Amino acid sequence: MDRIRAAEAQLGRELPAALRSRLVRDNGGEIEVRGYPGDDPVWSLHPVWDDEDRRRAGRTANHLVRETDEARERLEGLPAGAVVIGDNGTGDVLLVLPEGDDVVWWDQETGAVEPVTVDWS
């Protein structure tokens, strides 16, 4: 939980409760996203940074804070203050917007933000 709090402090916001619970349980992994029009509903969920040992540091190198910082620098049209929580390898990302806890899909081709439903299990 301390690592999640550290990430939240760096991001400047609390993460949604469902996301926090999933990160406590698995710290990353795959999630199913409903409402995304692509062929594959499985997305990668970004973990929080864990430097307890080399193996964990390597496994969490694509952590939420890093991915969010990089996206804010390189993705034109990304909503201001959004936190990047996952991706599907196509350039599209899952976001939590600053004004709520709902997860949305950001289309890298159009810049559109669309609501989705995440299966956190």
Backbone as a chain_set.jsonl record, in Angstrom:
{"seq": "MDRIRAAEAQLGRELPAALRSRLVRDNGGEIEVRGYPGDDPVWSLHPVWDDEDRRRAGRTANHLVRETDEARERLEGLPAGAVVIGDNGTGDVLLVLPEGDDVVWWDQETGAVEPVTVDWS", "coords": {"N": [[0.82, -1.196, 0.0], [2.052, 1.185, 0.626], [3.624, 1.749, -1.602], [1.689, 2.315, -3.486], [0.553, 4.605, -2.388], [2.782, 6.289, -2.618], [2.992, 6.474, -5.401], [0.555, 7.738, -5.933], [1.021, 10.198, -4.683], [3.021, 11.215, -6.33], [1.595, 11.414, -8.702], [-0.334, 13.191, -8.033], [-2.954, 12.711, -7.227], [-5.532, 10.607, -5.838], [-5.907, 7.189, -6.633], [-8.579, 5.374, -8.243], [-10.706, 3.338, -6.166], [-11.192, 0.63, -6.961], [-9.079, 0.169, -8.734], [-6.908, 0.56, -7.011], [-7.294, -1.606, -5.244], [-6.901, -3.75, -7.003], [-4.211, -3.317, -7.699], [-2.99, -3.697, -5.215], [-3.492, -6.405, -4.906], [-2.396, -7.686, -7.283], [-0.567, -6.008, -8.566], [-0.412, -4.966, -11.327], [-0.583, -6.713, -14.466], [-3.02, -8.382, -16.552], [-6.08, -7.071, -17.828], [-9.575, -7.181, -18.578], [-11.3, -5.273, -20.919], [-14.329, -3.806, -21.519], [-16.348, -2.414, -24.054], [-14.548, -1.299, -25.691], [-13.817, -0.942, -29.085], [-12.031, -2.601, -30.444], [-10.462, -5.711, -31.565], [-9.398, -7.337, -29.536], [-10.117, -7.692, -26.2], [-8.356, -7.652, -24.084], [-6.141, -5.947, -22.048], [-3.036, -4.483, -20.93], [-2.34, -3.796, -17.597], [-0.817, -1.181, -15.954], [1.7, -1.43, -13.456], [2.573, -0.355, -10.058], [5.632, 1.207, -9.123], [8.143, -0.945, -7.904], [10.848, -1.459, -6.093], [11.979, -3.402, -4.512], [13.598, -5.632, -5.029], [15.862, -6.676, -7.678], [14.468, -8.197, -9.583], [11.758, -7.53, -9.164], [11.917, -4.788, -9.642], [12.55, -4.786, -12.358], [10.248, -6.0, -13.388], [8.349, -4.084, -12.869], [9.02, -1.86, -14.317], [7.563, -0.444, -16.209], [5.85, 1.323, -14.864], [2.967, 3.082, -13.426], [3.453, 5.89, -12.907], [5.716, 6.49, -14.49], [4.764, 5.752, -17.085], [2.633, 7.53, -17.321], [3.948, 10.045, -17.18], [5.578, 9.852, -19.487], [3.605, 9.609, -21.488], [2.307, 12.064, -21.262], [4.255, 13.708, -22.288], [4.688, 12.803, -24.932], [2.278, 12.181, -26.272], [0.134, 13.815, -28.184], [-2.693, 15.754, -27.501], [-3.62, 14.315, -25.364], [-5.762, 14.194, -22.573], [-5.479, 16.814, -20.195], [-3.957, 16.3, -17.074], [-4.703, 13.641, -16.901], [-4.319, 10.217, -15.888], [-2.386, 7.576, -16.939], [-3.268, 4.294, -17.035], [-3.112, 1.867, -18.317], [-2.465, -0.087, -21.341], [-2.922, -1.279, -24.739], [-1.089, -2.035, -26.568], [-1.397, -0.918, -29.082], [-1.171, 1.753, -29.218], [-3.303, 3.047, -28.179], [-4.629, 4.056, -25.007], [-5.58, 3.411, -21.585], [-7.224, 5.527, -19.357], [-7.511, 7.454, -16.329], [-9.392, 10.117, -15.659], [-8.839, 13.484, -14.401], [-11.072, 14.54, -13.063], [-12.648, 12.553, -11.943], [-13.359, 9.055, -11.169], [-13.823, 7.256, -13.128], [-12.872, 4.932, -15.659], [-11.5, 5.492, -18.832], [-11.167, 5.075, -22.381], [-8.637, 6.197, -24.478], [-8.339, 7.219, -27.697], [-5.7, 7.025, -29.772], [-5.523, 7.798, -32.422], [-7.598, 9.586, -32.985], [-7.893, 11.154, -30.743], [-10.103, 11.016, -29.216], [-12.086, 10.45, -26.292], [-13.486, 7.772, -24.687], [-15.961, 6.137, -22.703], [-15.388, 3.116, -20.857], [-15.772, -0.212, -19.541], [-14.193, -1.899, -16.968], [-13.045, -5.105, -16.158], [-11.974, -5.944, -13.202], [-11.182, -8.275, -12.045]], "CA": [[0.0, 0.0, 0.0], [2.947, 2.348, 0.66], [4.042, 2.046, -2.973], [0.546, 2.935, -4.144], [0.481, 5.979, -1.863], [3.892, 7.043, -3.212], [2.6, 6.759, -6.787], [-0.516, 8.738, -5.881], [1.637, 11.487, -4.358], [3.703, 11.687, -7.541], [0.58, 11.712, -9.717], [-1.148, 14.31, -7.558], [-4.346, 12.313, -7.03], [-5.799, 9.242, -5.399], [-6.397, 6.301, -7.672], [-9.889, 4.792, -7.926], [-10.652, 2.239, -5.198], [-11.088, -0.666, -7.646], [-7.715, 0.078, -9.242], [-6.031, 0.379, -5.843], [-7.464, -2.996, -4.784], [-6.247, -4.632, -7.978], [-2.766, -3.136, -7.573], [-2.583, -4.367, -3.976], [-3.565, -7.855, -5.129], [-1.568, -8.224, -8.374], [0.374, -4.998, -9.067], [-0.284, -5.032, -12.784], [-1.198, -7.879, -15.095], [-3.945, -8.153, -17.654], [-7.471, -6.793, -17.487], [-10.496, -7.197, -19.715], [-11.956, -3.98, -21.099], [-15.546, -3.893, -22.326], [-16.724, -1.129, -24.629], [-13.501, -0.937, -26.649], [-14.247, -1.569, -30.334], [-10.997, -3.432, -31.049], [-10.661, -7.158, -31.603], [-8.942, -8.007, -28.322], [-10.517, -6.912, -25.021], [-7.362, -7.784, -23.018], [-5.192, -4.846, -21.974], [-2.032, -4.56, -19.864], [-2.501, -2.827, -16.524], [0.489, -0.76, -15.462], [1.885, -1.597, -12.013], [3.285, 0.72, -9.366], [7.059, 0.925, -9.02], [8.538, -1.777, -6.766], [12.291, -1.661, -6.187], [12.397, -4.267, -3.406], [14.744, -6.388, -5.537], [16.07, -6.443, -9.122], [13.413, -8.84, -10.364], [10.549, -6.696, -9.064], [12.178, -3.516, -10.32], [12.432, -5.053, -13.792], [8.85, -6.31, -13.71], [7.512, -2.893, -12.705], [9.666, -0.722, -15.0], [6.535, 0.31, -16.938], [4.911, 1.7, -13.808], [1.974, 4.136, -13.677], [4.017, 7.248, -12.935], [6.566, 6.59, -15.687], [3.932, 5.717, -18.285], [1.865, 8.777, -17.366], [4.882, 11.118, -17.538], [5.961, 9.706, -20.897], [2.441, 9.89, -22.33], [2.07, 13.506, -21.242], [5.273, 14.333, -23.133], [4.712, 12.378, -26.33], [0.967, 11.989, -26.887], [-0.561, 15.072, -28.418], [-4.13, 15.695, -27.304], [-3.989, 13.584, -24.156], [-6.423, 15.126, -21.648], [-4.621, 17.349, -19.132], [-4.141, 15.723, -15.756], [-5.103, 12.237, -16.963], [-3.356, 9.22, -15.445], [-2.375, 6.416, -17.821], [-3.247, 3.098, -16.201], [-2.9, 0.66, -19.106], [-2.419, 0.034, -22.8], [-3.196, -2.522, -25.457], [-0.036, -2.255, -27.546], [-1.714, -0.312, -30.375], [-1.063, 3.202, -29.089], [-4.43, 3.487, -27.358], [-4.341, 3.904, -23.577], [-6.657, 3.562, -20.613], [-6.964, 6.69, -18.52], [-8.402, 7.956, -15.299], [-9.386, 11.573, -15.818], [-8.657, 14.148, -13.098], [-12.321, 14.929, -12.411], [-13.459, 11.417, -11.518], [-12.706, 7.756, -11.026], [-14.176, 6.381, -14.235], [-11.808, 4.599, -16.609], [-11.865, 5.778, -20.219], [-10.227, 4.698, -23.43], [-8.211, 7.329, -25.299], [-7.996, 6.782, -29.051], [-4.524, 7.781, -30.192], [-5.689, 8.313, -33.784], [-8.555, 10.698, -33.047], [-7.874, 11.933, -29.501], [-11.398, 10.872, -28.545], [-12.146, 9.757, -25.005], [-14.722, 7.001, -24.633], [-16.093, 5.342, -21.479], [-15.278, 1.667, -20.951], [-15.96, -0.93, -18.29], [-13.037, -2.759, -16.712], [-13.205, -6.261, -15.272], [-10.781, -5.891, -12.344], [-10.856, -9.61, -11.495]], "C": [[0.866, 1.264, 0.0], [3.386, 2.745, -0.748], [2.919, 2.723, -3.758], [0.413, 4.38, -3.675], [1.593, 6.852, -2.454], [3.566, 7.411, -4.654], [1.527, 7.832, -6.821], [0.053, 10.123, -5.568], [2.34, 12.065, -5.583], [2.715, 12.102, -8.625], [-0.315, 12.885, -9.319], [-2.616, 13.988, -7.392], [-4.412, 10.899, -6.491], [-6.292, 8.438, -6.582], [-7.772, 5.763, -7.271], [-9.738, 3.555, -7.043], [-10.484, 0.873, -5.873], [-9.682, -0.886, -8.189], [-6.735, -0.154, -8.104], [-6.097, -1.068, -5.35], [-6.758, -3.97, -5.712], [-4.729, -4.529, -7.879], [-2.233, -3.779, -6.291], [-2.512, -5.876, -4.213], [-2.526, -8.357, -6.123], [-0.471, -7.288, -8.866], [0.636, -5.13, -10.564], [-1.029, -6.226, -13.334], [-2.105, -7.487, -16.245], [-5.346, -7.919, -17.113], [-8.305, -6.87, -18.754], [-11.263, -5.884, -19.737], [-13.151, -4.159, -22.025], [-15.918, -2.49, -22.81], [-15.676, -0.6, -25.585], [-13.812, -1.651, -27.961], [-13.21, -2.481, -30.999], [-11.3, -4.917, -30.92], [-10.342, -7.853, -30.287], [-9.287, -7.165, -27.098], [-9.479, -6.933, -23.891], [-6.313, -6.675, -23.135], [-4.185, -5.122, -20.858], [-2.284, -3.441, -18.872], [-1.125, -2.472, -15.993], [0.57, -0.935, -13.949], [2.359, -0.301, -11.364], [4.728, 0.262, -9.2], [7.352, 0.127, -7.75], [10.022, -2.098, -6.919], [12.838, -2.527, -5.049], [13.583, -5.149, -3.793], [14.807, -6.185, -7.052], [14.944, -7.025, -9.965], [12.138, -7.998, -10.342], [10.734, -5.355, -9.76], [12.049, -3.693, -11.834], [10.997, -5.289, -14.219], [7.953, -5.082, -13.636], [8.103, -1.66, -13.386], [8.665, 0.137, -15.766], [5.447, 0.798, -15.988], [4.068, 2.924, -14.169], [2.578, 5.53, -13.811], [4.861, 7.444, -14.184], [5.73, 6.651, -16.963], [3.114, 6.998, -18.432], [2.762, 9.937, -17.779], [5.264, 11.057, -19.012], [4.799, 10.041, -21.833], [2.166, 11.386, -22.39], [3.063, 14.241, -22.139], [5.091, 14.013, -24.609], [3.353, 12.259, -27.006], [0.217, 13.309, -26.983], [-2.065, 14.869, -28.246], [-4.573, 14.866, -26.114], [-4.635, 14.558, -23.177], [-5.491, 15.542, -20.505], [-4.968, 16.697, -17.8], [-4.553, 14.26, -15.733], [-3.958, 11.344, -16.489], [-3.492, 8.003, -16.345], [-2.257, 5.168, -16.957], [-3.01, 1.813, -16.985], [-2.834, 0.949, -20.584], [-2.699, -1.319, -23.431], [-2.176, -2.789, -26.558], [-0.286, -1.642, -28.905], [-1.51, 1.203, -30.38], [-2.216, 3.797, -28.303], [-4.087, 3.238, -25.893], [-5.625, 3.993, -22.759], [-6.262, 4.677, -19.666], [-7.95, 6.767, -17.371], [-8.274, 9.467, -15.405], [-9.328, 12.254, -14.453], [-9.959, 14.444, -12.357], [-13.186, 13.75, -11.973], [-12.652, 10.149, -11.413], [-13.053, 6.788, -12.148], [-12.964, 6.154, -15.131], [-12.335, 4.861, -18.011], [-10.769, 5.273, -21.145], [-9.927, 5.947, -24.241], [-7.712, 6.785, -26.624], [-6.856, 7.634, -29.57], [-4.649, 8.343, -31.601], [-6.572, 9.552, -33.83], [-8.487, 11.624, -31.836], [-9.178, 11.856, -28.74], [-11.252, 10.094, -27.242], [-13.507, 9.081, -24.919], [-14.791, 6.203, -23.339], [-15.969, 3.85, -21.785], [-15.565, 1.082, -19.571], [-14.805, -1.904, -18.139], [-13.447, -3.893, -15.777], [-11.92, -6.355, -14.454], [-10.373, -7.255, -11.814], [-9.856, -10.319, -12.328]], "O": [[0.472, 2.29, -0.554], [3.507, 3.931, -1.053], [3.17, 3.595, -4.589], [0.185, 5.277, -4.486], [1.366, 8.023, -2.757], [3.833, 8.533, -5.085], [1.583, 8.741, -7.649], [-0.396, 11.116, -6.139], [2.26, 13.266, -5.84], [2.975, 13.039, -9.38], [-0.971, 13.493, -10.165], [-3.45, 14.893, -7.413], [-3.488, 10.102, -6.658], [-7.013, 8.953, -7.436], [-8.09, 5.706, -6.083], [-8.761, 2.816, -7.16], [-9.707, 0.045, -5.396], [-9.151, -1.994, -8.116], [-5.829, -0.979, -8.223], [-5.065, -1.679, -5.072], [-6.096, -4.904, -5.259], [-4.034, -5.541, -7.964], [-1.138, -4.343, -6.289], [-1.574, -6.537, -3.767], [-1.842, -9.345, -5.853], [0.467, -7.739, -9.523], [1.762, -5.375, -10.997], [-1.995, -6.696, -12.734], [-1.977, -6.41, -16.828], [-5.745, -8.481, -16.093], [-7.807, -6.652, -19.858], [-11.802, -5.44, -18.723], [-13.011, -4.605, -23.164], [-15.814, -1.514, -22.067], [-15.881, 0.432, -26.224], [-14.05, -2.859, -27.953], [-13.506, -3.078, -32.034], [-12.258, -5.322, -30.262], [-10.964, -8.863, -29.96], [-8.802, -6.041, -26.968], [-9.689, -6.306, -22.852], [-5.688, -6.495, -24.18], [-4.459, -5.907, -19.95], [-2.424, -2.279, -19.254], [-0.351, -3.355, -15.622], [-0.384, -0.623, -13.236], [2.525, 0.718, -12.034], [5.004, -0.936, -9.144], [6.881, 0.467, -6.665], [10.408, -2.905, -7.765], [14.002, -2.408, -4.669], [14.472, -5.387, -2.976], [13.903, -5.589, -7.638], [14.516, -6.416, -10.945], [11.514, -7.78, -11.38], [9.81, -4.847, -10.395], [11.493, -2.829, -12.512], [10.575, -4.835, -15.283], [6.903, -5.047, -14.277], [7.723, -0.535, -13.063], [8.899, 1.331, -15.953], [4.258, 0.69, -16.288], [4.397, 3.688, -15.077], [2.242, 6.265, -14.739], [4.732, 8.461, -14.866], [5.961, 7.503, -17.821], [2.925, 7.492, -19.544], [2.382, 10.734, -18.637], [5.275, 12.076, -19.703], [4.998, 10.689, -22.86], [1.831, 11.916, -23.449], [2.735, 15.292, -22.69], [5.321, 14.877, -25.455], [3.297, 12.238, -28.236], [-0.269, 13.842, -25.985], [-2.636, 13.922, -28.786], [-5.772, 14.723, -25.872], [-4.107, 15.65, -22.968], [-4.799, 14.706, -19.924], [-6.14, 16.563, -17.451], [-4.737, 13.691, -14.657], [-2.784, 11.67, -16.665], [-4.586, 7.459, -16.499], [-1.275, 4.995, -16.234], [-2.734, 0.772, -16.388], [-3.104, 2.063, -21.034], [-2.711, -2.353, -22.763], [-2.378, -3.673, -27.39], [0.529, -1.819, -29.811], [-1.658, 1.854, -31.414], [-2.122, 4.922, -27.814], [-3.339, 2.313, -25.576], [-6.62, 4.575, -23.192], [-5.115, 4.764, -19.228], [-9.055, 6.228, -17.426], [-7.186, 10.024, -15.259], [-9.728, 11.661, -13.451], [-9.947, 14.584, -11.135], [-14.36, 13.944, -11.66], [-11.428, 10.155, -11.549], [-12.629, 5.633, -12.127], [-12.144, 7.049, -15.336], [-13.465, 4.503, -18.341], [-9.621, 5.074, -20.748], [-10.838, 6.67, -24.644], [-6.777, 5.986, -26.666], [-7.023, 8.835, -29.785], [-3.936, 9.287, -31.942], [-6.326, 10.463, -34.62], [-8.968, 12.755, -31.893], [-9.355, 12.543, -27.734], [-10.409, 9.206, -27.115], [-14.546, 9.727, -25.058], [-13.782, 5.643, -22.912], [-16.395, 3.385, -22.842], [-15.595, 1.797, -18.569], [-14.478, -2.644, -19.066], [-14.098, -3.678, -14.755], [-10.891, -6.799, -14.963], [-9.318, -7.38, -11.192], [-9.475, -11.445, -12.009]]}, "num_chains": 1, "name": "protein.A"}
